XYZ file of C-alpha atoms in Angstrom:
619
model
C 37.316 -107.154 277.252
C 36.942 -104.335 280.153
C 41.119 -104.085 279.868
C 40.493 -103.368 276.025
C 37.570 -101.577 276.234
C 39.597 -99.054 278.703
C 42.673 -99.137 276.421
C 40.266 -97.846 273.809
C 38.602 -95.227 275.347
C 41.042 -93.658 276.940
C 43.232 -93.364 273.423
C 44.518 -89.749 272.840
C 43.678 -90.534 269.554
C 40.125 -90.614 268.332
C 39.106 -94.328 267.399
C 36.295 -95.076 265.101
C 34.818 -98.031 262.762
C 32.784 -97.582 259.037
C 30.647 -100.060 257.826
C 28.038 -99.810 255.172
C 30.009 -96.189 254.676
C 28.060 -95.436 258.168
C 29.557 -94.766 261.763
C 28.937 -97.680 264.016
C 31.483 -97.445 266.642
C 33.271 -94.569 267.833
C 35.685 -93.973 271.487
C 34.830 -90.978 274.162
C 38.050 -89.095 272.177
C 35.962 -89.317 268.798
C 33.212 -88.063 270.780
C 34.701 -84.959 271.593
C 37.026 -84.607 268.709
C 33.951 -84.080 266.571
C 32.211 -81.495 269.375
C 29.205 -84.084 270.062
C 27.412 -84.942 273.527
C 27.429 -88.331 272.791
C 28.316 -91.130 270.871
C 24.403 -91.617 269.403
C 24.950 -88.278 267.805
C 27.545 -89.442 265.710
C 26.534 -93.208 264.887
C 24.659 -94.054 262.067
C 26.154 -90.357 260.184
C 27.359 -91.214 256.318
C 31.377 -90.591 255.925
C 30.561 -87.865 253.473
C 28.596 -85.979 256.773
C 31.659 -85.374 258.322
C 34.501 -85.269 255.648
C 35.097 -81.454 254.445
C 33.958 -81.518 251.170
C 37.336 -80.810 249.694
C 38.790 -84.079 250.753
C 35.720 -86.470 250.497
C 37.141 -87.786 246.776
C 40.352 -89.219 248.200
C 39.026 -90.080 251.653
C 35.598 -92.055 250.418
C 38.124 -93.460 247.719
C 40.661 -94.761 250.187
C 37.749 -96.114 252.466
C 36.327 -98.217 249.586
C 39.515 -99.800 249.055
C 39.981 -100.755 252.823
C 36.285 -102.129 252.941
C 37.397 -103.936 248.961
C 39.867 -105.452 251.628
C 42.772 -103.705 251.044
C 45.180 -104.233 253.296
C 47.957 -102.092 255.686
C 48.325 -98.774 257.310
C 48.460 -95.607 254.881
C 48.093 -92.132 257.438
C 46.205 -89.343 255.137
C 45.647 -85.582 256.319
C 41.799 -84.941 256.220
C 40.448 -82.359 257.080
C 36.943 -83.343 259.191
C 33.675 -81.149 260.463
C 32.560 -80.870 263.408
C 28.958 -80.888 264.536
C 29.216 -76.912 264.536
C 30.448 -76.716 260.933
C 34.093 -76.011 262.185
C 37.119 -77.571 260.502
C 39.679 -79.873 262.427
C 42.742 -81.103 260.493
C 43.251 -85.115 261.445
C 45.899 -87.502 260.611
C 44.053 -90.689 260.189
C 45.449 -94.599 259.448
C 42.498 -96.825 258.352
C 42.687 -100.673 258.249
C 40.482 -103.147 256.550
C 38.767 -105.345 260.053
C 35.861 -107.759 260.458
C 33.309 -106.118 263.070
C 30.217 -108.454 263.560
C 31.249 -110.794 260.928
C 31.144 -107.711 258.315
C 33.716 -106.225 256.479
C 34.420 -102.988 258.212
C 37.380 -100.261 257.894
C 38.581 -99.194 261.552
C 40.421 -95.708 261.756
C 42.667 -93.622 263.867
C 42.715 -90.229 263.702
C 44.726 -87.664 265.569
C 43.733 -83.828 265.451
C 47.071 -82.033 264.310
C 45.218 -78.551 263.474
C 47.131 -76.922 266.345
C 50.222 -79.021 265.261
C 49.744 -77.492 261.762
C 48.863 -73.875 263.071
C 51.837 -74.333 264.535
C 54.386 -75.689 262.017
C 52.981 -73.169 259.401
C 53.485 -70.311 262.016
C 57.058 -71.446 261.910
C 57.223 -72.109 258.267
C 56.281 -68.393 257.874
C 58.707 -67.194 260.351
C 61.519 -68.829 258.706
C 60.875 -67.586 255.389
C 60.382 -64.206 257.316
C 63.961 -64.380 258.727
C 65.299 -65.865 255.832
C 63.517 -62.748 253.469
C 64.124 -59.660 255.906
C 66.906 -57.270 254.875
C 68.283 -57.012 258.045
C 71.229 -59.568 259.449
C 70.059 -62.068 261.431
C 72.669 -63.896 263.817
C 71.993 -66.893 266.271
C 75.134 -67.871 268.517
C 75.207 -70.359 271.231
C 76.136 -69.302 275.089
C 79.706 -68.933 274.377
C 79.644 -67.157 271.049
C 79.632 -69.764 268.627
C 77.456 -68.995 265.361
C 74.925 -71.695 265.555
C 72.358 -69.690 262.450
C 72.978 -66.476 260.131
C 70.330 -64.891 256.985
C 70.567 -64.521 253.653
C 71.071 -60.791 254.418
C 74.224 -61.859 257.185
C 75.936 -63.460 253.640
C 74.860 -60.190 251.464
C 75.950 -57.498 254.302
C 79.269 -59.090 254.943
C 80.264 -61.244 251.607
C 80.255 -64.235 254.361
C 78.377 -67.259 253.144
C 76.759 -69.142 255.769
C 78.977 -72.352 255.804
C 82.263 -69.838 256.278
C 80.632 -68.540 259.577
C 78.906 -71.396 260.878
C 80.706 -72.193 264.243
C 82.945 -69.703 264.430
C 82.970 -66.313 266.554
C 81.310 -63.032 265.347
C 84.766 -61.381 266.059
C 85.511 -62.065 262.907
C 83.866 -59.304 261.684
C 85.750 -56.763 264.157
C 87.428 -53.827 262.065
C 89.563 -52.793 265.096
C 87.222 -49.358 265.852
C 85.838 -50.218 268.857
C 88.210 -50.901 272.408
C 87.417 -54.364 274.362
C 85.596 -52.335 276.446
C 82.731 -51.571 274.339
C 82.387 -55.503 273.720
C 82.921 -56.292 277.345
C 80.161 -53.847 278.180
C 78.287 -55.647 275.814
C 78.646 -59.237 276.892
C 78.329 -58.325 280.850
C 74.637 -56.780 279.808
C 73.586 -60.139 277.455
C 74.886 -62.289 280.810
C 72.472 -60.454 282.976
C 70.100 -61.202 280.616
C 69.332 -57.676 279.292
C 68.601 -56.536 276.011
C 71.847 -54.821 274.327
C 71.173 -52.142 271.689
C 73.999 -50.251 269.892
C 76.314 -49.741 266.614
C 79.299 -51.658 265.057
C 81.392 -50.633 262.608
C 82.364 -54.177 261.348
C 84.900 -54.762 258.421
C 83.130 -56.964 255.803
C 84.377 -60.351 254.436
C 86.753 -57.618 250.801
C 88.290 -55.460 254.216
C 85.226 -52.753 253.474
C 84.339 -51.011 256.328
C 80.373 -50.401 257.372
C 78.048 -49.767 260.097
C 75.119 -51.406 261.539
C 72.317 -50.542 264.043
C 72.192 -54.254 266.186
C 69.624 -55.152 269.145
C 71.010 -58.166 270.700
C 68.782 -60.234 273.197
C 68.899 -63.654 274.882
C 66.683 -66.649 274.180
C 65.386 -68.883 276.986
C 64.210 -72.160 277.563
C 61.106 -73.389 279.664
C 62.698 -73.214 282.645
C 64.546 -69.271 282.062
C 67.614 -70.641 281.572
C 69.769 -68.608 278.421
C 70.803 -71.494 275.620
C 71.430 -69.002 272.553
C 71.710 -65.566 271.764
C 69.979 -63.939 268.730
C 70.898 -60.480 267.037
C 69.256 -58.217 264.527
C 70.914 -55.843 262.807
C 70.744 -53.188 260.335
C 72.899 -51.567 257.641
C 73.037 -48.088 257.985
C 76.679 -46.984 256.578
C 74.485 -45.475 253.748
C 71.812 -43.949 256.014
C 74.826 -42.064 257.637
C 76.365 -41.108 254.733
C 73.138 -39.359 253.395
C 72.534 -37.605 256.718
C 76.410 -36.595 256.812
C 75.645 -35.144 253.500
C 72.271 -33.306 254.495
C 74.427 -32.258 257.210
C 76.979 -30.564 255.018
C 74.256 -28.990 252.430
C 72.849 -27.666 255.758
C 76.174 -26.332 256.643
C 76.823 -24.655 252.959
C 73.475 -23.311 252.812
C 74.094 -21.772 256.556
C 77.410 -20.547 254.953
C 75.744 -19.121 251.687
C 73.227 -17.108 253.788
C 76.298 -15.840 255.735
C 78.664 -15.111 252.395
C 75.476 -12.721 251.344
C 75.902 -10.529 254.545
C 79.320 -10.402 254.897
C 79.991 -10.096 251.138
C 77.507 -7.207 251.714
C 79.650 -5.502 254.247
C 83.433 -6.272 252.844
C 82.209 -4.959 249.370
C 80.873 -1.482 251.765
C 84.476 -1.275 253.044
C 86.596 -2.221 250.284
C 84.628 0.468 247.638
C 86.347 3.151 249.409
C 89.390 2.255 248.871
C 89.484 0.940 245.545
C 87.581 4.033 243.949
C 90.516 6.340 246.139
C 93.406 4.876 244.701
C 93.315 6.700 241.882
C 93.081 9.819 243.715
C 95.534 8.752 245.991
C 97.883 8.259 242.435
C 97.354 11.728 241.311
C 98.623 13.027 244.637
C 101.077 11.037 245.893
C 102.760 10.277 242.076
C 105.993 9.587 243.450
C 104.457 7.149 245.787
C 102.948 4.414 243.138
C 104.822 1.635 244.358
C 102.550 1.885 247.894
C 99.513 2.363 245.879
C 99.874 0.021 243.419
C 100.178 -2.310 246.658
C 97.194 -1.154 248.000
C 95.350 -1.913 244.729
C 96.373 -5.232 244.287
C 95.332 -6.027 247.988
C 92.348 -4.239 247.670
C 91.537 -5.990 244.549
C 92.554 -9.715 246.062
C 89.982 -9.126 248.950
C 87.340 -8.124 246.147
C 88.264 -11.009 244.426
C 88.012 -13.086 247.836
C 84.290 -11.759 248.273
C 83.308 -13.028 244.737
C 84.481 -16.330 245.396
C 82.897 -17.326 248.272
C 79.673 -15.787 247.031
C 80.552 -17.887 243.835
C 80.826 -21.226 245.835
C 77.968 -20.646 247.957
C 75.364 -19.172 245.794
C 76.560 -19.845 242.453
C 77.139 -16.520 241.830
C 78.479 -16.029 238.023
C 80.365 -12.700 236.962
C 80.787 -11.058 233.894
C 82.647 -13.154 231.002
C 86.032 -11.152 230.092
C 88.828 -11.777 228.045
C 91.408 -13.145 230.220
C 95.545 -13.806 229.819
C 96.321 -17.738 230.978
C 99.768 -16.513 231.590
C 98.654 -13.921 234.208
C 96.474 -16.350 235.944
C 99.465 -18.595 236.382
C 101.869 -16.069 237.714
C 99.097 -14.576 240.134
C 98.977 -17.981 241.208
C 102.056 -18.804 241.249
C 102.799 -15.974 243.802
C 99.981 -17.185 246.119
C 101.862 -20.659 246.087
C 105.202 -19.686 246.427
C 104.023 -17.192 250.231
C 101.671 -19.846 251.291
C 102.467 -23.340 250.008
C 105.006 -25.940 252.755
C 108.898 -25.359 251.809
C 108.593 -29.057 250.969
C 106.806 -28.716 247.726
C 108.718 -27.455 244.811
C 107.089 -25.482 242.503
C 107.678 -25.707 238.680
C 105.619 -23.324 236.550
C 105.601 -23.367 232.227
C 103.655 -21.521 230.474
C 103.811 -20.076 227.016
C 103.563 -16.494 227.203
C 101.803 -16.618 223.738
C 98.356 -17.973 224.517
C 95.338 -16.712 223.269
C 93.294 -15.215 225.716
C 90.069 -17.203 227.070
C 86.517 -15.796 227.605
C 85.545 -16.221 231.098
C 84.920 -15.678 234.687
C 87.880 -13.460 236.010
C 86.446 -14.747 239.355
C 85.504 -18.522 238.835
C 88.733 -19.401 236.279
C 91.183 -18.601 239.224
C 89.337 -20.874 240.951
C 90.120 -23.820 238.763
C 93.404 -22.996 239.420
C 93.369 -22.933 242.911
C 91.783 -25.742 243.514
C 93.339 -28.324 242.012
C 96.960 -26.702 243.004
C 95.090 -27.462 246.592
C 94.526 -30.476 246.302
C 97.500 -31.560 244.560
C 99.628 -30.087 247.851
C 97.433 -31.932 250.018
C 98.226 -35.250 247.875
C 101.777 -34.298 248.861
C 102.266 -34.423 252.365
C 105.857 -35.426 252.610
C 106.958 -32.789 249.845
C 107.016 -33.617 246.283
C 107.109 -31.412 243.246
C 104.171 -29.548 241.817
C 104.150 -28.427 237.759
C 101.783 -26.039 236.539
C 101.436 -26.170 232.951
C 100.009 -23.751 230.430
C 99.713 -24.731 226.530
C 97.744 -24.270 223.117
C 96.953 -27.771 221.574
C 94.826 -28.721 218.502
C 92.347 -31.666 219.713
C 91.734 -34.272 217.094
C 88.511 -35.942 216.082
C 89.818 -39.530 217.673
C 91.147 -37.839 220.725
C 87.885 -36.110 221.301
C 85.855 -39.069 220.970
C 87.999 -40.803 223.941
C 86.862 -38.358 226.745
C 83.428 -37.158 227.562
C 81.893 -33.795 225.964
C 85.419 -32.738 224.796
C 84.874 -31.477 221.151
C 87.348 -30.883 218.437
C 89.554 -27.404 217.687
C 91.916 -25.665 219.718
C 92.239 -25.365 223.156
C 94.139 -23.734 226.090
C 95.439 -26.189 228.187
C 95.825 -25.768 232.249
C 97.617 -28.671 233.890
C 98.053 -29.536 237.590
C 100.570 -32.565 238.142
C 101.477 -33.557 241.191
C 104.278 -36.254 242.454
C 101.610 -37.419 245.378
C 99.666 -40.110 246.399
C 98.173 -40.442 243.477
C 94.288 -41.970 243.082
C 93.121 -45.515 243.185
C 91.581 -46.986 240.251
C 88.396 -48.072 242.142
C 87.166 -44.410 243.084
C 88.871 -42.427 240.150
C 85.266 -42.140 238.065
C 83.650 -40.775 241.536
C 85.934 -38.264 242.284
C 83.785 -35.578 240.600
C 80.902 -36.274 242.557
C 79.661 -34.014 245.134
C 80.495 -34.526 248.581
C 82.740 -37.057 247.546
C 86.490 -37.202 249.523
C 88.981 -39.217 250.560
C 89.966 -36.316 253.275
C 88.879 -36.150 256.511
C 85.441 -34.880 257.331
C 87.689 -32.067 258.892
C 89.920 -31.316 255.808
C 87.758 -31.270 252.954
C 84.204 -31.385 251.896
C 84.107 -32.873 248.934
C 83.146 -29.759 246.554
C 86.823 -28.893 244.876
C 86.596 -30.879 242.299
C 82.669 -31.225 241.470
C 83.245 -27.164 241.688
C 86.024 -27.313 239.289
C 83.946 -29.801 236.722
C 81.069 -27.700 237.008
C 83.280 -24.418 235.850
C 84.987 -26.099 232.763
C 81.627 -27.183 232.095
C 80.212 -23.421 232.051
C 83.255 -22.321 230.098
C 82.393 -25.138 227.325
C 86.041 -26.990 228.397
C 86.499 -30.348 229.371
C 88.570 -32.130 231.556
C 91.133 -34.916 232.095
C 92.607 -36.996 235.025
C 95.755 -39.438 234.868
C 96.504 -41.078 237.776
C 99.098 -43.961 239.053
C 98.636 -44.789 243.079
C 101.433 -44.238 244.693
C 103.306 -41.966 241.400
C 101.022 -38.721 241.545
C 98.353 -37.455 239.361
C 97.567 -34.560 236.569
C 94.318 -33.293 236.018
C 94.408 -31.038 232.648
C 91.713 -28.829 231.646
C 90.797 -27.446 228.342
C 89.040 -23.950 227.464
C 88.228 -22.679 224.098
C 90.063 -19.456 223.177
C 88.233 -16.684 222.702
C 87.982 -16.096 219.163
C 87.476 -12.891 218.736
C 90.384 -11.535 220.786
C 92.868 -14.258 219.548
C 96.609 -13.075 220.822
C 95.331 -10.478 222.320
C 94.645 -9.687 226.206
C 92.426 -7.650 228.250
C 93.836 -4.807 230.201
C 91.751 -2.364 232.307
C 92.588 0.801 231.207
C 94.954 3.059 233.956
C 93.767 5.912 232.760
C 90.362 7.660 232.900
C 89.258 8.983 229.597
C 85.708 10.289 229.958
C 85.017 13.361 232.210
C 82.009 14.821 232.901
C 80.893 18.872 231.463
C 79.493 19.743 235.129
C 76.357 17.295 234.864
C 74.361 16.802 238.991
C 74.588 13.225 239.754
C 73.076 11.284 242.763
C 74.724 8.930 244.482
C 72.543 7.043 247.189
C 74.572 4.168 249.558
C 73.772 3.847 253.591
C 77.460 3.620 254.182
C 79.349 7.419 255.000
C 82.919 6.465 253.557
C 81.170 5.215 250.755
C 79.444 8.112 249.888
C 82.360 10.933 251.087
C 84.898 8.675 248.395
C 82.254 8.274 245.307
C 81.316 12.440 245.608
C 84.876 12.922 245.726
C 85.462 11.271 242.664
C 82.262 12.037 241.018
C 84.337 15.647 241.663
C 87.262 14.803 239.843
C 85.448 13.507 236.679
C 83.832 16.851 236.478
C 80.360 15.836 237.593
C 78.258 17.480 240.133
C 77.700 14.938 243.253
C 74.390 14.566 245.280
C 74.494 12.085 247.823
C 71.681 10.691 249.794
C 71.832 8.271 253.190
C 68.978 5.633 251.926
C 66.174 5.540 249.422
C 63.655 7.598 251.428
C 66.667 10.462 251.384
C 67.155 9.672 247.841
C 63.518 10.814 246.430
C 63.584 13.898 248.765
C 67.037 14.761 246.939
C 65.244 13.796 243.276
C 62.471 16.235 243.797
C 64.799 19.121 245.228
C 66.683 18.486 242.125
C 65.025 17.212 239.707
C 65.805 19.699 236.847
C 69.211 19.572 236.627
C 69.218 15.880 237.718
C 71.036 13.651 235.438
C 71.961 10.422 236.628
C 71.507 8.241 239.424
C 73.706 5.769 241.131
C 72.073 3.632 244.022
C 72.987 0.774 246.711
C 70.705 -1.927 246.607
C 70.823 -2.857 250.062
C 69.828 -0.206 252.181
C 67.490 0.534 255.672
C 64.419 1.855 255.452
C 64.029 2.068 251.968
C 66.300 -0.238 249.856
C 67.348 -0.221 245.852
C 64.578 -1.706 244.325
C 61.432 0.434 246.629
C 63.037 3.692 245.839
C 63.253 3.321 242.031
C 59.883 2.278 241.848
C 58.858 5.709 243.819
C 61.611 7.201 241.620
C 59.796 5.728 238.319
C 56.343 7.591 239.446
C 58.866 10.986 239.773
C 61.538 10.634 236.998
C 60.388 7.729 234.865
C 63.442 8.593 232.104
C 66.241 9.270 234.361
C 69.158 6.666 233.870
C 69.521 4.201 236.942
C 73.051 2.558 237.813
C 72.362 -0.069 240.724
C 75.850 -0.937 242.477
C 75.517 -4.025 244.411
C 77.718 -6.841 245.733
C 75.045 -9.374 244.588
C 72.245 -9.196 242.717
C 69.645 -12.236 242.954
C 67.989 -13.475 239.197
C 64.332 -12.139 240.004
C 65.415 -9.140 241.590
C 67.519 -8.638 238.265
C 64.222 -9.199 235.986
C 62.132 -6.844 238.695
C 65.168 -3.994 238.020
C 64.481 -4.823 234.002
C 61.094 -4.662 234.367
C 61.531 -0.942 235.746
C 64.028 0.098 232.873
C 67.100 -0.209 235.004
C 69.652 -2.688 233.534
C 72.775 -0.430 233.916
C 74.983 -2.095 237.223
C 77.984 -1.964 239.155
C 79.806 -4.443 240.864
C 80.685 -3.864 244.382
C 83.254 -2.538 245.527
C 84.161 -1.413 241.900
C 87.051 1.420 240.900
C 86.905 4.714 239.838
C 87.994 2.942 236.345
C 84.632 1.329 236.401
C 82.749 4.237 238.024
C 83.848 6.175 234.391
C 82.500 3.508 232.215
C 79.499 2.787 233.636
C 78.812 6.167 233.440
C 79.777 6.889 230.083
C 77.617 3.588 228.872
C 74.711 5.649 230.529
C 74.828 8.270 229.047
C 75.386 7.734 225.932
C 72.570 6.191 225.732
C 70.576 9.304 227.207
């Protein structure tokens, strides 16, 4: 009886007996299971006294089937209180006994709450692992994948049971050396925690990049048994901060384009408003100066497209020839272009003329004759095409925005490299290459899109890898110049009778040129060093004043201060504002003062004439 007696209270388990529904026996473990002194504080208490509420249906129910003599083990989870109201989770087995010749029910419980706390702490941190979005890896000591996440199978297009067992060089993509994973493996050995990037080549051959920490797990006794690794996706973090990179960059660059546009337009004016000067005195000589037109005019041009790519800048809509913007660009091809490419140019010399940017439609050109020599590395052949073509209802409806009627046709075909099927729709997009980061920003063609766009055209790619590709764009005509072209007239018609003009710039060469040719036009020139000199010179001469002609960028007082002064002064005098670039609100702030008259810098003594003639005849 003592040997029993000692078995019993010395269970791990707590040990009780019910009869009449009422304690009567409990064990020392009981005792202190249920946070009492004693066992007197517990005998004698109802079932329903220390069953949580919850679970007193099923647990009174099972009990009156043990003490109805039901027979055999059955383990329930109940959940018990304690004398101080607190819950314990027990797993009990109850058995139908005789205890003092009465039917009694004996139990066994053992507390599992911490067991419980436990195995839900782990439930949760599986579903955790198994949830998170970033890729989970387990291996063994030697390397072996023993566990990988849902995410692992997403990331890499690797289910689990492809993986399981195998090495995680299967993911290598050949861009790191063995060095970089022998570093890594010496560090995990010495037990440290490795942090670093991968690019890792996913299950399709697609390349992508992850952020990984990489530590060791230990058992009880310190000693490594498995590795673990978390890592993150970040090949699309990169890319955006690549891309905030480059807007960076090209809003560094359009900040720059302003100032030196600024400047080149101060030094080119000169020149291109004393050729014609140059012409009437050197006649036999128009060969040179014709030379020094066109190159003066290029590097004008050059200005306005960079301050077109980096600020959106938009010119004046012209008629323009097709056929002279092929053979302009033909000769920039044939001095610049590799020896390799062979250039084959047709273009109908009939073509109605287009309305557009002289600056931006070049541009269209250029760009795609760029890219279609860089598709060419090897040599190849490169057509430039130039057509009129009626567009049918049923053609139209196959490509995006293109409407029906006739069009001028531009097309670019190259004998390259042609473009894959899988990235042909994003090659518009912005930032968007398949160059290197150090050959090409991705802008050409999302510039190019965004022209035809402006110019109401459309566009078209065809493209076989591996055969070359043509990109053809469509512009409207412009109807009411049909077969005809716009030519800047050689000759200067209008002349002045004498009349004072003021001419206001900051730069000397500027000004000595513009009076000069204010001189030969038969005007009368004032100049003035800023717009602080410029009012002084309006009051001095402000009754035979009758015209003004003013930089907009200036020191000390710029464009827009001095014809405010000049408003309070001379509020009807005619403004001309000649500026490289002209912001939208500082446009609307000119309006807003009466002054809409302006002049493109650097601008000819062509221009000079008609500006002034538009002035005043409206005077």
């Amino acid at each position: 009886e003592d040997r029993y007696r000692q078995l019993v209270e010395e269970s791990p388990d707590a040990i009780g007996i019910y009869q009449d529904h009422r304690l009567v026996f409990v064990n020392s473990t009981a005792v202190k299971q249920f946070g009492a002194r004693s066992a007197a504080e517990l005998l004698g208490r109802e079932s329903q006294q220390i069953i949580h509420p919850d679970d007193r249906g099923k647990a009174l129910d099972r009990l009156r089937r043990r003490l109805a003599g039901e027979t055999g083990l059955y383990p329930a989870e109940v959940r018990y209180l304690r004398l101080d109201g607190t819950v314990v989770l027990m797993e009990v087995s109850a058995t139908h006994i005789v205890f003092d010749g009465k039917p009694a029910v004996q139990f066994i419980a053992r507390d599992i709450t911490d067991r419980k706390r436990a195995e839900a702490t782990n439930l949760q941190l599986a579903m955790a692992v198994e949830q998170v979005v970033e890729s989970i890896v387990i291996t063994d000591v030697t390397g072996k994948i023993i566990y990988v996440n849902p995410a692992f199978e997403k990331i890499t297009g690797y289910t689990r049971t492809e993986v399981l067992g195998h090495n995680p060089r299967l993911l290598k993509s050949g861009k790191h050396d063995p060095e970089f994973y022998q570093r890594m493996w010496a560090a995990l050995a010495r037990g440290e925690v490795w942090e670093g990037r991968f690019i890792n080549q996913q299950k399709n051959g697609s390349l992508y990049e992850e952020a990984a920490t990489i530590s060791a797990i230990r058992d009880a006794s310190g000693q490594i048994i498995s590795y673990v690794a978390v890592k993150r996706d970040i090949t699309e973090r990169l890319k955006n901060e690549r891309l905030a990179l480059r807007s960076q960059r090209l809003e560094s660059i359009g900040t720059l384009a302003g100032g030196v546009a600024h400047d080149l337009n101060n030094a080119l004016a000169p020149i291109m408003m004393g050729v014609e000067m140059l012409r009437m005195q050197y006649p036999k000589e128009s060969g040179i100066i014709d030379m020094f037109q066109a190159s003066a005019k290029r590097a004008a041009d050059m200005v306005r497209q960079l301050l077109s790519f980096a600020k959106g800048a938009q010119g004046e809509r012209v008629s323009l020839q097709p056929a002279r913007l092929v053979k302009e660009l033909e000769n920039l091809m044939k001095g610049s272009f590799p020896k390799n490419i062979q250039l084959v140019v047709r273009c109908d010399p009939n073509l109605p003329t287009v309305l557009g940017d002289a600056t931006q439609l070049p541009q269209i050109l250029l760009n795609l004759c760029v890219n279609a020599r860089d598709a060419m590395p090897f040599g190849g052949t490169l057509t430039l095409e130039a057509q009129c073509l009626e567009v049918d209802a049923t053609y139209a409806s196959s490509i995006p925005e293109a409407r029906p009627g006739k069009y001028v046709v531009l097309r670019v075909r190259d004998t390259g490299t042609g473009i894959a099927p899988e990235i042909i729709d994003r090659i518009f997009d912005p930032f968007f290459t398949t160059k290197d980061p150090d050959k090409g920003t991705g802008l050409g063609l999302s510039t190019v899109m965004g022209i035809v766009k402006g110019h109401g055209g459309f566009l078209q790619v065809y493209s076989q890898p591996g055969k070359g590709s043509t990109f053809a764009v469509y512009l409207p005509p412009d109807c009411s110049r049909l077969g005809t072209e716009f030519v800047a007239k050689t000759e200067v018609e209008f002349r002045g009778q004498g009349e004072t003009i003021l001419f206001v710039d900051d730069e000397a060469a500027l000004r000595d040129v513009a009076c000069a040719v204010l001189r030969r036009l038969n005007f009368t020139p004032l100049s003035a060093t800023d717009g602080a000199d410029g009012l002084i010179q309006a009051a001095e001469h402000r009754s035979e004043l009758l015209a003004i002609i003013t930089d907009l960028h200036m020191p000390h007082m710029d464009g827009l201060a001095f014809v405010r002064a000049l408003r309070r002064m001379l509020p009807d005098i005619p403004v001309v504002v000649a500026s490289g670039r002209m912001e939208d609100a500082l446009a609307g702030e000119f309006k807003s003062l009466g002054v809409t008259s302006r002049l493109d810098k650097p601008f000819t003594e062509v221009e000079l004439a008609e500006a002034l003639k538009k002035l005043l005849s409206t005077k």
